[in-house]
Short mmCIF file of C-alpha atoms in Angstrom, two decimals:
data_model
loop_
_atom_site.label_atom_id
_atom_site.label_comp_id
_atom_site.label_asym_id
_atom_site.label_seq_id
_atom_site.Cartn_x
_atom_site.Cartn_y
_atom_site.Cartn_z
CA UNK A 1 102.24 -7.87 176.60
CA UNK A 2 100.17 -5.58 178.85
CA UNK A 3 97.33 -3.77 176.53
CA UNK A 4 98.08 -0.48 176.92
CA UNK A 5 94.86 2.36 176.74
CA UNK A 6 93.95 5.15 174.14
CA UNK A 7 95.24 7.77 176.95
CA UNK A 8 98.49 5.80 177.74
CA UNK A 9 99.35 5.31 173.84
CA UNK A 10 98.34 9.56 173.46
CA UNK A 11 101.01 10.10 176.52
CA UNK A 12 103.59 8.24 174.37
CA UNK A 13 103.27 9.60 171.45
CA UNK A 14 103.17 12.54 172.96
CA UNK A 15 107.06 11.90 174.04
CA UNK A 16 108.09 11.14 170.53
CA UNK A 17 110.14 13.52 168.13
CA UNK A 18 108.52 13.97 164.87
CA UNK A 19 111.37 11.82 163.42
CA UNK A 20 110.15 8.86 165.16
CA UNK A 21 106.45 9.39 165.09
CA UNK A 22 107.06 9.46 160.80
CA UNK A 23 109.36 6.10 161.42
CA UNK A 24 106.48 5.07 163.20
CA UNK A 25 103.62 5.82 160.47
CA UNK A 26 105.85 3.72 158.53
CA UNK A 27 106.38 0.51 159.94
CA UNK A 28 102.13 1.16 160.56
CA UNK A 29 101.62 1.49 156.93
CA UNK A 30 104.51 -1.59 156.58
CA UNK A 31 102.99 -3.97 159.34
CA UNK A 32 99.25 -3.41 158.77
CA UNK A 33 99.32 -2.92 154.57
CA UNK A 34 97.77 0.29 155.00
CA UNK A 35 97.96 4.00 153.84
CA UNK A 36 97.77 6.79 156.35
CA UNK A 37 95.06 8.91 155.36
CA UNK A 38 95.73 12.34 157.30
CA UNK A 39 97.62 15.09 155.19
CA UNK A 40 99.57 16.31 158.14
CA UNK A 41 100.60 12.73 159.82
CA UNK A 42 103.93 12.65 158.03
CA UNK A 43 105.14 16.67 158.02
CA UNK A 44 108.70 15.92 157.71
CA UNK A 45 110.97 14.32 155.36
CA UNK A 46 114.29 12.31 155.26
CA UNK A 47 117.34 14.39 155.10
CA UNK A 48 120.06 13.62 152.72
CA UNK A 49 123.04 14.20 154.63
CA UNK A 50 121.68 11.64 157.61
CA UNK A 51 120.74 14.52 160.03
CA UNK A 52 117.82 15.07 161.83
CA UNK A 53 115.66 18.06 160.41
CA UNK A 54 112.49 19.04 160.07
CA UNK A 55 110.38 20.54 157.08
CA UNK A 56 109.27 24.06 157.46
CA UNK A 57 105.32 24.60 156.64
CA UNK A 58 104.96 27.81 154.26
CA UNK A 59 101.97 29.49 155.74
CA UNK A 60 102.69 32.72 153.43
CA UNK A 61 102.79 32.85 149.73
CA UNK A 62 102.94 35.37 147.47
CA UNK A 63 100.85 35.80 143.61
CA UNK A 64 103.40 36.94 141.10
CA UNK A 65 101.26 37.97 137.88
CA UNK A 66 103.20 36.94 135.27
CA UNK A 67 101.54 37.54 132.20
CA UNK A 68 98.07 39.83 131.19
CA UNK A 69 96.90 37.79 128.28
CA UNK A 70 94.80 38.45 125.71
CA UNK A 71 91.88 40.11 128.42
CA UNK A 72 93.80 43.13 130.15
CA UNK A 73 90.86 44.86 131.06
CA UNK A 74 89.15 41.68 132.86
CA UNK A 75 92.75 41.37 134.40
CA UNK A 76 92.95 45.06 135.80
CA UNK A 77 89.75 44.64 136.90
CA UNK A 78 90.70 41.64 139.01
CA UNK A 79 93.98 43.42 140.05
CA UNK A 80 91.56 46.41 141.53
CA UNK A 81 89.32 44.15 142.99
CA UNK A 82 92.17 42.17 144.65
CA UNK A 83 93.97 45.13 146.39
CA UNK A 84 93.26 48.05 147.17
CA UNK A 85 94.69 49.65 144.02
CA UNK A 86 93.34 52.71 141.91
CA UNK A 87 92.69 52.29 138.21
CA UNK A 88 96.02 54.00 136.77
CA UNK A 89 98.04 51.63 139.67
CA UNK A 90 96.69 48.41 138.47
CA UNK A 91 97.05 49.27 134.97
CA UNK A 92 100.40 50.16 135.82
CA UNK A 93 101.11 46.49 137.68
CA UNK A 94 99.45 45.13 134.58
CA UNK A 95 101.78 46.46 132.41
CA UNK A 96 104.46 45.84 134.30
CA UNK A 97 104.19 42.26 134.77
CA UNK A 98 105.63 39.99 135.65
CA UNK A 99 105.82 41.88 139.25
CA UNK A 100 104.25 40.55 142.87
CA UNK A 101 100.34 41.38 143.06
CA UNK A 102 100.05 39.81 146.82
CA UNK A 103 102.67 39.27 149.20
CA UNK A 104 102.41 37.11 152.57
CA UNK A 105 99.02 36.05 152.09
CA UNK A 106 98.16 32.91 153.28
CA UNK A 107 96.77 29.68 151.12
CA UNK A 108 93.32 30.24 150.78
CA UNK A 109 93.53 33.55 150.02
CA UNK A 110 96.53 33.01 146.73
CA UNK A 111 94.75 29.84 145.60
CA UNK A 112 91.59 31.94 145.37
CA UNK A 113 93.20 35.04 143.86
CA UNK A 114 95.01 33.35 141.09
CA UNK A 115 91.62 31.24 140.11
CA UNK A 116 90.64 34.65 139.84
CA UNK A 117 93.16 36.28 137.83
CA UNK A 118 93.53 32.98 135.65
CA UNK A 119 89.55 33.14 135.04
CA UNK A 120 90.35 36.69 133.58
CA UNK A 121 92.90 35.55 131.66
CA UNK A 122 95.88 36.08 133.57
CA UNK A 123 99.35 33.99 133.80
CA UNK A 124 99.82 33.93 137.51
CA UNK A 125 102.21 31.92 139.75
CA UNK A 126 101.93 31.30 143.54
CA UNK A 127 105.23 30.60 145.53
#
């Protein structure tokens, strides 16, 4: 078998489907008794009906307060320092909860405002 080079293996995979670069990951991990490392070398999973599809990446999320807890005041100050809220409207979304405090945001930004809200006391969910 003819070696083939790093830029001639690139070209190649560069023909594959997503479907068969995963198959291919696989029989990698299989053949060679090792784990791929990378979080995004295997974005797609197997469908149950047999089909082909891929798995959409959620890029937006939204932070839901659930719950004030026992610190409301820490919490509303969070909430105003979140947003762009005045006092009486983050009270208000306090009150309220649960209700949406961030909508569309991406990762980094919902993973760092519920440590926030959470630190405060807060129930918060990201989805």
């Amino acid at each position: 078998m003819a070696k083939l080079s790093n830029d001639e293996l690139i070209e190649a995979f560069k023909e594959m489907t997503l479907i068969e670069l995963s198959d291919l990951v696989k029989l990698f991990e299989e053949t060679f008794d090792v784990k791929a490392a990378a979080p995004a070398a295997v974005a797609i999973a197997a469908p149950s009906s047999g089909d082909a599809a891929e798995v959409e990446v959620k890029d937006s999320f939204d932070v839901i307060l659930e719950a004030a807890g026992d610190k409301k005041i820490q919490v509303i100050k969070e909430v105003r320092a979140l947003t762009s809220l005045g006092l009486k409207e983050a009270k208000d979304l306090v009150d309220g909860a649960p209700k949406p405090l961030l909508e569309g945001v991406n990762q980094e930004a919902a993973d760092k405002a519920k440590a926030a809200l959470e630190a405060a006391g807060a129930t918060v969910s990201v989805k």
